[in-house]
Short mmCIF file of C-alpha atoms in Angstrom, two decimals:
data_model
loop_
_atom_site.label_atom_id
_atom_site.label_comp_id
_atom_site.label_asym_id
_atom_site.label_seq_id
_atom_site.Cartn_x
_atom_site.Cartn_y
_atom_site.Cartn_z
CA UNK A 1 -3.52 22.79 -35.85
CA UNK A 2 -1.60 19.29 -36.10
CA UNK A 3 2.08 19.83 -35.33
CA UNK A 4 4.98 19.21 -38.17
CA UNK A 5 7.37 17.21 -36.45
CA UNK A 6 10.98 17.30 -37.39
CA UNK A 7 11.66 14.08 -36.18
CA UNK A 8 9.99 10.72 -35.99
CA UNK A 9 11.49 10.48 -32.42
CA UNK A 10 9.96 13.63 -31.26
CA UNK A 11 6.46 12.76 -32.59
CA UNK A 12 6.32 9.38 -30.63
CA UNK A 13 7.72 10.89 -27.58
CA UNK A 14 4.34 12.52 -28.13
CA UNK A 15 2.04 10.14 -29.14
CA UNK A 16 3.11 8.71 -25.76
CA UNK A 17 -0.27 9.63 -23.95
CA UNK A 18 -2.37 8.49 -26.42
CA UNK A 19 -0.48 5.41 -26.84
CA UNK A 20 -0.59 4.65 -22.53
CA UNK A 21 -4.19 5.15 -22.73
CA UNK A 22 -4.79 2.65 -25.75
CA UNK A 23 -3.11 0.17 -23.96
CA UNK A 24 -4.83 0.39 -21.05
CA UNK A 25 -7.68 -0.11 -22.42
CA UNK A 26 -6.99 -3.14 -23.83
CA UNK A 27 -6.67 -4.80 -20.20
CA UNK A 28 -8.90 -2.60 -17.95
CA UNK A 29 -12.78 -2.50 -18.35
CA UNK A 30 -15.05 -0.43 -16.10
CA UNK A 31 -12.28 0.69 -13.49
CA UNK A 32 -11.10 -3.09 -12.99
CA UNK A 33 -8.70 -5.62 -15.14
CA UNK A 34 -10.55 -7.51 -17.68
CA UNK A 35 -10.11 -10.82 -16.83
CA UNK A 36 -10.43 -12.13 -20.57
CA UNK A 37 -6.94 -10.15 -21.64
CA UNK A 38 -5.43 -11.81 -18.52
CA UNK A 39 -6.78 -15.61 -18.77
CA UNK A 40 -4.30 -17.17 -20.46
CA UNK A 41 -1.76 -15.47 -18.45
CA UNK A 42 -3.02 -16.78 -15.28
CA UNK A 43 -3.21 -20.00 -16.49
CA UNK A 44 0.22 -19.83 -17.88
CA UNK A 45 1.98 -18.38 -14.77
CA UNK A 46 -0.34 -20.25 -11.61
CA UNK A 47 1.39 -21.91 -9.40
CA UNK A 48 4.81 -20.43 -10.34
CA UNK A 49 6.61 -18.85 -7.43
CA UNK A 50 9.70 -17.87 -9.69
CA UNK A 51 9.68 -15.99 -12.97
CA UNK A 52 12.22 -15.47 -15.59
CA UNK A 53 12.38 -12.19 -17.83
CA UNK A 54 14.72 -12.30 -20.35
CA UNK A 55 15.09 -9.17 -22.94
CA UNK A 56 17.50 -7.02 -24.92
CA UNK A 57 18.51 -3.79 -24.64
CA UNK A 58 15.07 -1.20 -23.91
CA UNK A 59 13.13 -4.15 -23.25
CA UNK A 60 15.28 -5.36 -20.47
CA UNK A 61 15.29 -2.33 -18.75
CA UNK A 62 11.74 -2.75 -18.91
CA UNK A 63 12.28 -6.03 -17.08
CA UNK A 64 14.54 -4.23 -14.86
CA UNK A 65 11.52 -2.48 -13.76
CA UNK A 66 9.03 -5.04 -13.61
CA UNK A 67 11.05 -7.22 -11.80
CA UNK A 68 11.00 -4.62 -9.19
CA UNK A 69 6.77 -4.73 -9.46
CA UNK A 70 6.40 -8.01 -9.43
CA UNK A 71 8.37 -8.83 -6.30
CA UNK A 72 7.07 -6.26 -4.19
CA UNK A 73 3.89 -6.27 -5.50
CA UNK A 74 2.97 -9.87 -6.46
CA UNK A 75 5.55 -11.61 -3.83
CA UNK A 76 7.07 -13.27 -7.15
CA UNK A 77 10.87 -14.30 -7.23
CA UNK A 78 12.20 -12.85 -10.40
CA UNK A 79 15.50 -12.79 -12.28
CA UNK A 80 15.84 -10.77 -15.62
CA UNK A 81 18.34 -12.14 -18.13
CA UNK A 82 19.97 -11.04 -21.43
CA UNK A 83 17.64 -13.13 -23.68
CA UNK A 84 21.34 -13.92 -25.65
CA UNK A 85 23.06 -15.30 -22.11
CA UNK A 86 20.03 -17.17 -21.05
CA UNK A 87 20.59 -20.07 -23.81
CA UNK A 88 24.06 -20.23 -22.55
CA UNK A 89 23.68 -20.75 -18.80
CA UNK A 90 20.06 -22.44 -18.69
CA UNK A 91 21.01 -24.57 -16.04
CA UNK A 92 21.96 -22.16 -13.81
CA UNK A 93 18.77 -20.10 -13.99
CA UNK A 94 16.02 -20.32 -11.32
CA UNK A 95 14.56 -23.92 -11.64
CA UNK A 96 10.87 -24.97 -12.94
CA UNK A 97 10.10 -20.48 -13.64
CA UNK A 98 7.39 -19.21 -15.58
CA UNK A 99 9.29 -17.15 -18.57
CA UNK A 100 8.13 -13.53 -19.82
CA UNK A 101 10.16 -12.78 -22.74
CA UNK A 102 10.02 -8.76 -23.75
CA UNK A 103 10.29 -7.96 -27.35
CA UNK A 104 9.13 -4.75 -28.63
CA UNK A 105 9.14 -6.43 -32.37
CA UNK A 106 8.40 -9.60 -31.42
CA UNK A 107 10.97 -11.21 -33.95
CA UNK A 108 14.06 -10.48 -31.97
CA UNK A 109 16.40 -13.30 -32.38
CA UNK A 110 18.29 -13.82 -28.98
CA UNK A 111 14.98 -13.01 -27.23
CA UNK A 112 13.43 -15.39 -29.50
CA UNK A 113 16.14 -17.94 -28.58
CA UNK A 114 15.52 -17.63 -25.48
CA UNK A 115 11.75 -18.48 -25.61
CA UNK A 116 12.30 -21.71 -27.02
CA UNK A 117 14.79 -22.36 -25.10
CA UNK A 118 11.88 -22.05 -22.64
CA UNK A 119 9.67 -23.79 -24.30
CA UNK A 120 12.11 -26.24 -24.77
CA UNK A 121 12.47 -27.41 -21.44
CA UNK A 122 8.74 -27.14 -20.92
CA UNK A 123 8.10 -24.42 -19.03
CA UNK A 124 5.10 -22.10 -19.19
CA UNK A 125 5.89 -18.86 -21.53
CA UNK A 126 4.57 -15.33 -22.26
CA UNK A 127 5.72 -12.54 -24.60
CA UNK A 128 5.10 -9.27 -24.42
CA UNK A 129 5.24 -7.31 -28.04
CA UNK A 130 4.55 -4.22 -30.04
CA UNK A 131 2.81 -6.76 -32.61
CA UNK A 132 0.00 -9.30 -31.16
CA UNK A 133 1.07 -11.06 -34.59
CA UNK A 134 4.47 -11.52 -34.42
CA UNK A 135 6.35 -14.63 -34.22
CA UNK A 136 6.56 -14.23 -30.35
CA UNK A 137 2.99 -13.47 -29.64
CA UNK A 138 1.92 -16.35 -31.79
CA UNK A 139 4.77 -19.17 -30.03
CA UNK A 140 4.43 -18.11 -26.50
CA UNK A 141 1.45 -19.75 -24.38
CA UNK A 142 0.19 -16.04 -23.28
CA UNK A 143 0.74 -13.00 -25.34
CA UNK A 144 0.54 -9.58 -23.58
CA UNK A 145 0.66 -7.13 -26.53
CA UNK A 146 1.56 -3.35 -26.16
CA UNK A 147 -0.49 -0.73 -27.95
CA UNK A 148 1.53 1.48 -28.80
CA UNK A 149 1.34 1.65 -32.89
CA UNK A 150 3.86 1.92 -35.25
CA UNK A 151 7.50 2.99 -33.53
CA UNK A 152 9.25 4.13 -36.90
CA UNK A 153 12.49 5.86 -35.06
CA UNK A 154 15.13 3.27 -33.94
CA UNK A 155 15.42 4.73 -30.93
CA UNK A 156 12.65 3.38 -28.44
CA UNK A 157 10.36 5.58 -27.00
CA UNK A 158 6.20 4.45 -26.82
CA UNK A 159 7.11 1.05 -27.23
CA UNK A 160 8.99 1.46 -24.14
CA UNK A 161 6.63 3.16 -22.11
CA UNK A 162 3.38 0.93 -22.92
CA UNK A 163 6.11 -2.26 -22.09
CA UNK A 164 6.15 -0.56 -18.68
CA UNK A 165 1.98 0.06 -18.78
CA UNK A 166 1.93 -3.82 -19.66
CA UNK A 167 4.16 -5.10 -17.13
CA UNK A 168 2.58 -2.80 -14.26
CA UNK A 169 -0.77 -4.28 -15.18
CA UNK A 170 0.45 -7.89 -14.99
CA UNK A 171 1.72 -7.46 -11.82
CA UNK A 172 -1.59 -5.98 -10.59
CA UNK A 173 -3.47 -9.45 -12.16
CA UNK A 174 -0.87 -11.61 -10.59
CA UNK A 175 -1.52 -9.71 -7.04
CA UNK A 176 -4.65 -10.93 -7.45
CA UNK A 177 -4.46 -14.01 -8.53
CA UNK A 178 -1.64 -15.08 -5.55
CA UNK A 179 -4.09 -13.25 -3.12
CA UNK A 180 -1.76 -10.32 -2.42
CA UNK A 181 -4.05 -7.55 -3.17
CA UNK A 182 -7.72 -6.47 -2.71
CA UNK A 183 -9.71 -5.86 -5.52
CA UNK A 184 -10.56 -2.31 -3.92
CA UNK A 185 -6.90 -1.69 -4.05
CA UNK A 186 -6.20 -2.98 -7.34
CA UNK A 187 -9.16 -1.09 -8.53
CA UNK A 188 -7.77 2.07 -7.18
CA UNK A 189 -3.83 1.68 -8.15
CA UNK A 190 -5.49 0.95 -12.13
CA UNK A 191 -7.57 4.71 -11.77
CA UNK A 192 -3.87 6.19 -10.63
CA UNK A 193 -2.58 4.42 -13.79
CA UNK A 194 -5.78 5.78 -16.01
CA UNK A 195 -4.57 9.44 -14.47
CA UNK A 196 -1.43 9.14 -16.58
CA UNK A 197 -1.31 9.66 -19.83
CA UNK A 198 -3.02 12.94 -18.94
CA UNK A 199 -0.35 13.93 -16.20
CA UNK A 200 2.48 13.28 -19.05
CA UNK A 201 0.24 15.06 -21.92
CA UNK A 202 -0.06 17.84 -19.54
CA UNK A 203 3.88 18.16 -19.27
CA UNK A 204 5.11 17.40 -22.75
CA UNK A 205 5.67 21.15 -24.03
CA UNK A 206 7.13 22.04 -20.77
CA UNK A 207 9.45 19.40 -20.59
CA UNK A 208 10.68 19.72 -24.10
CA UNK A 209 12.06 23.82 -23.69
CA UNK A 210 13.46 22.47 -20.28
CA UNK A 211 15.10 19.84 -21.85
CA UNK A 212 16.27 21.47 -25.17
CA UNK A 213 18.22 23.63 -22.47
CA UNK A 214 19.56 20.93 -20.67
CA UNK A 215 21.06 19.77 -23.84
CA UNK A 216 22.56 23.05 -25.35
CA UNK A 217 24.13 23.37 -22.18
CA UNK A 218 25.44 19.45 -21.53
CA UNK A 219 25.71 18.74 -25.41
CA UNK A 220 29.39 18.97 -25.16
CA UNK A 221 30.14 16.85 -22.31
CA UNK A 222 32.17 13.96 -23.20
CA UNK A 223 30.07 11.21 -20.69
CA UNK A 224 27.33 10.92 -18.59
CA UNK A 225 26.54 8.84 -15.05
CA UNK A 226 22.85 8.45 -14.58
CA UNK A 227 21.63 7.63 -11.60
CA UNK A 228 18.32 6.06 -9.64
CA UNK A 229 17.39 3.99 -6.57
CA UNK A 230 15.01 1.19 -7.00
CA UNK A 231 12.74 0.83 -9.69
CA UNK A 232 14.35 4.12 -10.96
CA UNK A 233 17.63 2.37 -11.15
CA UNK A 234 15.78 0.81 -14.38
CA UNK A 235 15.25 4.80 -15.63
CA UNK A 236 18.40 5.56 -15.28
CA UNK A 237 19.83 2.64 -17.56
CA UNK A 238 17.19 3.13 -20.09
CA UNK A 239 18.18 6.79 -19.98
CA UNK A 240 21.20 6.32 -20.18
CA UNK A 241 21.40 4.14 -23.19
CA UNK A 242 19.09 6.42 -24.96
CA UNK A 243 21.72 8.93 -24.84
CA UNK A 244 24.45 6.33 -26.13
CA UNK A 245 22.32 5.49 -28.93
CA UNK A 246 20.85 8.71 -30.36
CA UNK A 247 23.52 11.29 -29.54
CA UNK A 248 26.81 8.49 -29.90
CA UNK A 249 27.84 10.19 -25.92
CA UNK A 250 29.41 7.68 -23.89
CA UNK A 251 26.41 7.34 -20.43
CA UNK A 252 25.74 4.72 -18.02
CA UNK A 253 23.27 4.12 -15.24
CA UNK A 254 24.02 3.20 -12.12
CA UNK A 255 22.24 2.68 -8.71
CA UNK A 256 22.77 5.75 -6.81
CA UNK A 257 24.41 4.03 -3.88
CA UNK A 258 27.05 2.72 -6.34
CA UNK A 259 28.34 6.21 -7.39
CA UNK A 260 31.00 6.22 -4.84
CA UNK A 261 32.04 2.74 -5.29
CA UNK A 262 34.29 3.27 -8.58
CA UNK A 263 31.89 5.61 -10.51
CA UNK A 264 32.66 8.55 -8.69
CA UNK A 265 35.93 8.54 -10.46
CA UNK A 266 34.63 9.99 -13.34
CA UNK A 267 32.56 12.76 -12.05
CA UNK A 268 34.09 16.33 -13.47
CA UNK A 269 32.63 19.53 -14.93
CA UNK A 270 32.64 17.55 -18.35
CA UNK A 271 30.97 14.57 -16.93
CA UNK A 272 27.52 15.45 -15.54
CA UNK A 273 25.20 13.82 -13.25
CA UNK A 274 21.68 12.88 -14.16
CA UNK A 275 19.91 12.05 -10.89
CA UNK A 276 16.50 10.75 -10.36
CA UNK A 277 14.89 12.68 -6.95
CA UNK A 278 11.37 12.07 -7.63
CA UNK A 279 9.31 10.97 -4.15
CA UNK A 280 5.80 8.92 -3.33
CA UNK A 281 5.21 11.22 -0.47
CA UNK A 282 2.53 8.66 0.43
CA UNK A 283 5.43 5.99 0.31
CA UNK A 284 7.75 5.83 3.38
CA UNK A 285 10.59 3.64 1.28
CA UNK A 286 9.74 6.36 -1.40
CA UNK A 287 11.22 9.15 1.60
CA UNK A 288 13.65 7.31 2.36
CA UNK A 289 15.14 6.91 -0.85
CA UNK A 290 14.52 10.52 -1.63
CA UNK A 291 16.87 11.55 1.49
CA UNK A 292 19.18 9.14 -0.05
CA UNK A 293 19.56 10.32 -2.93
CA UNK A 294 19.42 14.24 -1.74
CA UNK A 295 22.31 13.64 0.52
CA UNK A 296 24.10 12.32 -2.50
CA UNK A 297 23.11 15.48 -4.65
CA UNK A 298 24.69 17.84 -1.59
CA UNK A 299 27.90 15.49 -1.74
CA UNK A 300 28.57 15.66 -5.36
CA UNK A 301 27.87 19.64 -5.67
CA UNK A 302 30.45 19.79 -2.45
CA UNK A 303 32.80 17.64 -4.64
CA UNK A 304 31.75 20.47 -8.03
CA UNK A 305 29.98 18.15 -10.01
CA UNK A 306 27.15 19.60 -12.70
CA UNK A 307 24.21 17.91 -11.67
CA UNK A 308 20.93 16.99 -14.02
CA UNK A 309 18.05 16.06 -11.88
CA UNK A 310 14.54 15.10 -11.83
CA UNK A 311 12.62 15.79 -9.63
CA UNK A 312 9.07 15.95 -7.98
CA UNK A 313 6.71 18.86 -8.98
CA UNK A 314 6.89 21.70 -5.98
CA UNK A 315 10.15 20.17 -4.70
CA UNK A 316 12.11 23.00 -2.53
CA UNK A 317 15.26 21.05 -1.78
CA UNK A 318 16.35 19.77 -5.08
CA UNK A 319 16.40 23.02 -7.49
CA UNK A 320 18.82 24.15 -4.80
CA UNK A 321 21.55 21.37 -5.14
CA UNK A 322 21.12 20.95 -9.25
CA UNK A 323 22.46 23.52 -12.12
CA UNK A 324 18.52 22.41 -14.42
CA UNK A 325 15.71 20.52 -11.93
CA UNK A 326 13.44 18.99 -14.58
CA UNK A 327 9.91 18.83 -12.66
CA UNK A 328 7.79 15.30 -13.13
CA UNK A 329 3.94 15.21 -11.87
CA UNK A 330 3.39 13.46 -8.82
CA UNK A 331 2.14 9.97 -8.88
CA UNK A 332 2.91 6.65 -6.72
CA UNK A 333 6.21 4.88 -7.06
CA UNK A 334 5.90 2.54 -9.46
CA UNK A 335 4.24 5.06 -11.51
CA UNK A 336 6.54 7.68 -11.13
CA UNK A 337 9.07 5.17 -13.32
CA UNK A 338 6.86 5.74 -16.63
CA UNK A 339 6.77 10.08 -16.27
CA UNK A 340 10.36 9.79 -15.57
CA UNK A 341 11.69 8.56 -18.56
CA UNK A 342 10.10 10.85 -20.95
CA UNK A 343 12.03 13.69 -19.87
CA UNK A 344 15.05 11.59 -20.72
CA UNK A 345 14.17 11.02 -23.82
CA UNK A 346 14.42 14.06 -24.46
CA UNK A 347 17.45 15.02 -23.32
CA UNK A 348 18.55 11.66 -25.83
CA UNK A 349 16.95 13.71 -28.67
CA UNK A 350 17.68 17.32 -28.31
CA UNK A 351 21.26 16.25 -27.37
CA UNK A 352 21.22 13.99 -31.07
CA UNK A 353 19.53 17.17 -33.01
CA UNK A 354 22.15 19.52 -31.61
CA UNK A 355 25.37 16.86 -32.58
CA UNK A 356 23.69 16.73 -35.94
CA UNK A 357 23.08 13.22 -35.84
CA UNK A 358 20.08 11.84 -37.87
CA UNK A 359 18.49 10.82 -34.68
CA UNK A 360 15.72 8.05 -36.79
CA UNK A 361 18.58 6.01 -38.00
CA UNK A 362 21.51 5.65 -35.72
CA UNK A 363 24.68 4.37 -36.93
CA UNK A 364 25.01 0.80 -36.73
CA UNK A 365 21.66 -0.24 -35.39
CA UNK A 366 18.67 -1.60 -36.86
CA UNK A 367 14.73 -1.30 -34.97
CA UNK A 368 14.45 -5.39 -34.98
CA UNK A 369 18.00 -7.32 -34.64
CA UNK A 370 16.98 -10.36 -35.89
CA UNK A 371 20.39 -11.95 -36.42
CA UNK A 372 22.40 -12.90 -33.41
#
């Protein structure tokens, strides 16, 4: 029987799976990419050895992350910008880049800005949207769109995660087309990415009692420092601003190696620590920032902080350093980043619902901010 969902958030935290899987298929045929969704990509971003992603808010963190992809990945040089600084200090940008723009609405006006300004100085431009119409999509020389339907909550949550399906799969076509990857091993990273909207359907209900406790316990606490390595760095300040924006509770992300460099100032009873401990355990950089970030978890609970952390499923070590170890479904690195944030999310919401906060409509915001 179809669930009644209190929330528009809550519902699109859980259309997530379907929506992943719809927008996969829009780029992958028979196991591989489909070179027709990618063409005018390839011809828009060939020969560029820098890229430029500039975005607002969600959809920079997204940026965050793919910036991460495509320089480890795709051997690209990349530098994400606010889309409303990059009109402002052009010249001081990486010279002659392609430019991905991020938009979940495609209308956004600083991000919009910033694509002309692109376009402008004739570089080669792409967006990536939540609307293959939109004013982006239609002005950019490639348009990557997400799948992810209509988002009708303010806060971000599908559009967000399909951004991340989008910019994974971009950096899997430009690994191919720099000669970087096999197709045998792009073929097999895209059936680890087909494995996960099933992996996060599988660990919705789970993660939603887990997390509804997290939040009647931490709903009180007046801030939060989130906290990830790498890629997860990006989590963490997407998490962190869902938080700020749903439940009004003052958060920010951090790398983890930063916490002790002025952060760790604020840690207290009242101040928890969210802390992304996920491992690759097929990744040796994935170990080694596990070990990192365990060694930080055993130095904050010496120093009494309350500690919120994710962590992979089975994971021994973690439950016994954390007051609530939220488990997340193994999967490689990069994919780890797109299970992570759900359970965030979450937190975001149930921490909103129990403030009494009308979590759709924030105060103050607006879904597309189309005035700078």
């Amino acid at each position: 029987m179809p669930r009644n969902f209190p929330h528009a958030m809550l519902r699109e935290i859980y259309e997530q799976p379907e929506a992943l899987a719809a927008t996969i298929r829009n780029y992958v045929a028979d196991g591989a990419l489909n070179p027709e969704a990618f063409a005018a990509v390839a011809e828009a971003l060939r020969g560029h050895q820098r890229v430029v992603i500039a975005a607002s808010g969600s959809s920079r963190h997204a940026g965050l992350a793919g910036e991460i992809m495509l320089e480890d990945l795709a051997g690209l040089t990349v530098d994400v910008e606010y889309a409303s600084e990059y009109c402002y200090r052009s010249t001081h940008t990486l010279q002659d880049p392609g430019v991905i723009v991020i938009s979940q609405s495609g209308e956004t006006a600083d991000t919009l800005a910033a694509l002309r300004e692109g376009k402008s100085r004739g570089l080669s431009t792409v967006a990536i949207t939540n609307n293959a119409e939109s004013t982006m999509s239609r002005e950019a020389a490639a348009s990557l769109p997400t799948v992810a339907g209509r988002e009708k909550a303010i806060p971000a949550t599908k559009s967000f995660t399909t951004q991340l399906v989008v910019l994974y799969l971009l950096t899997l076509s430009m690994s191919r087309l720099r000669g970087r990857m096999t197709g045998h091993a792009v073929s097999n990273l895209i059936a680890q990415l087909e494995e996960l909207p099933r992996l996060l359907e599988s660990s919705l209900e789970g993660w939603e009692k887990h997390l509804h406790a997290v939040a009647e316990h931490t709903r009180n606490a007046r801030g939060f420092l989130y906290l990830g390595r790498g890629i997860h760095y990006a989590i963490a300040r997407e998490g962190a601003l869902k938080l700020k924006e749903s439940a009004y509770v003052q958060a920010e992300g951090y790398p983890a190696g930063e916490l002790k460099h002025g952060p760790n100032a604020l840690v207290s009873k009242d101040a928890p620590l969210v802390m992304i401990a996920t491992q690759d355990r097929g990744d040796p950089d994935s170990i080694l920032r596990y070990e990192k970030t365990l060694q930080l978890m055993k130095d904050m609970q010496a120093q009494g902080a309350e500690i919120v952390a994710l962590a992979s499923e089975g994971d021994d070590e973690v439950p016994k350093l954390a007051h609530f170890a939220v488990p997340v479904p193994h999967a490689s690195e990069y994919l780890l980043a797109i299970l992570e944030v759900v359970p965030l999310q979450m937190m975001a919401y149930f921490t909103a619902v129990l403030r009494g906060i009308d979590v759709d409509n924030p105060r103050n915001l607006v879904k597309a901010v189309v005035q700078e």
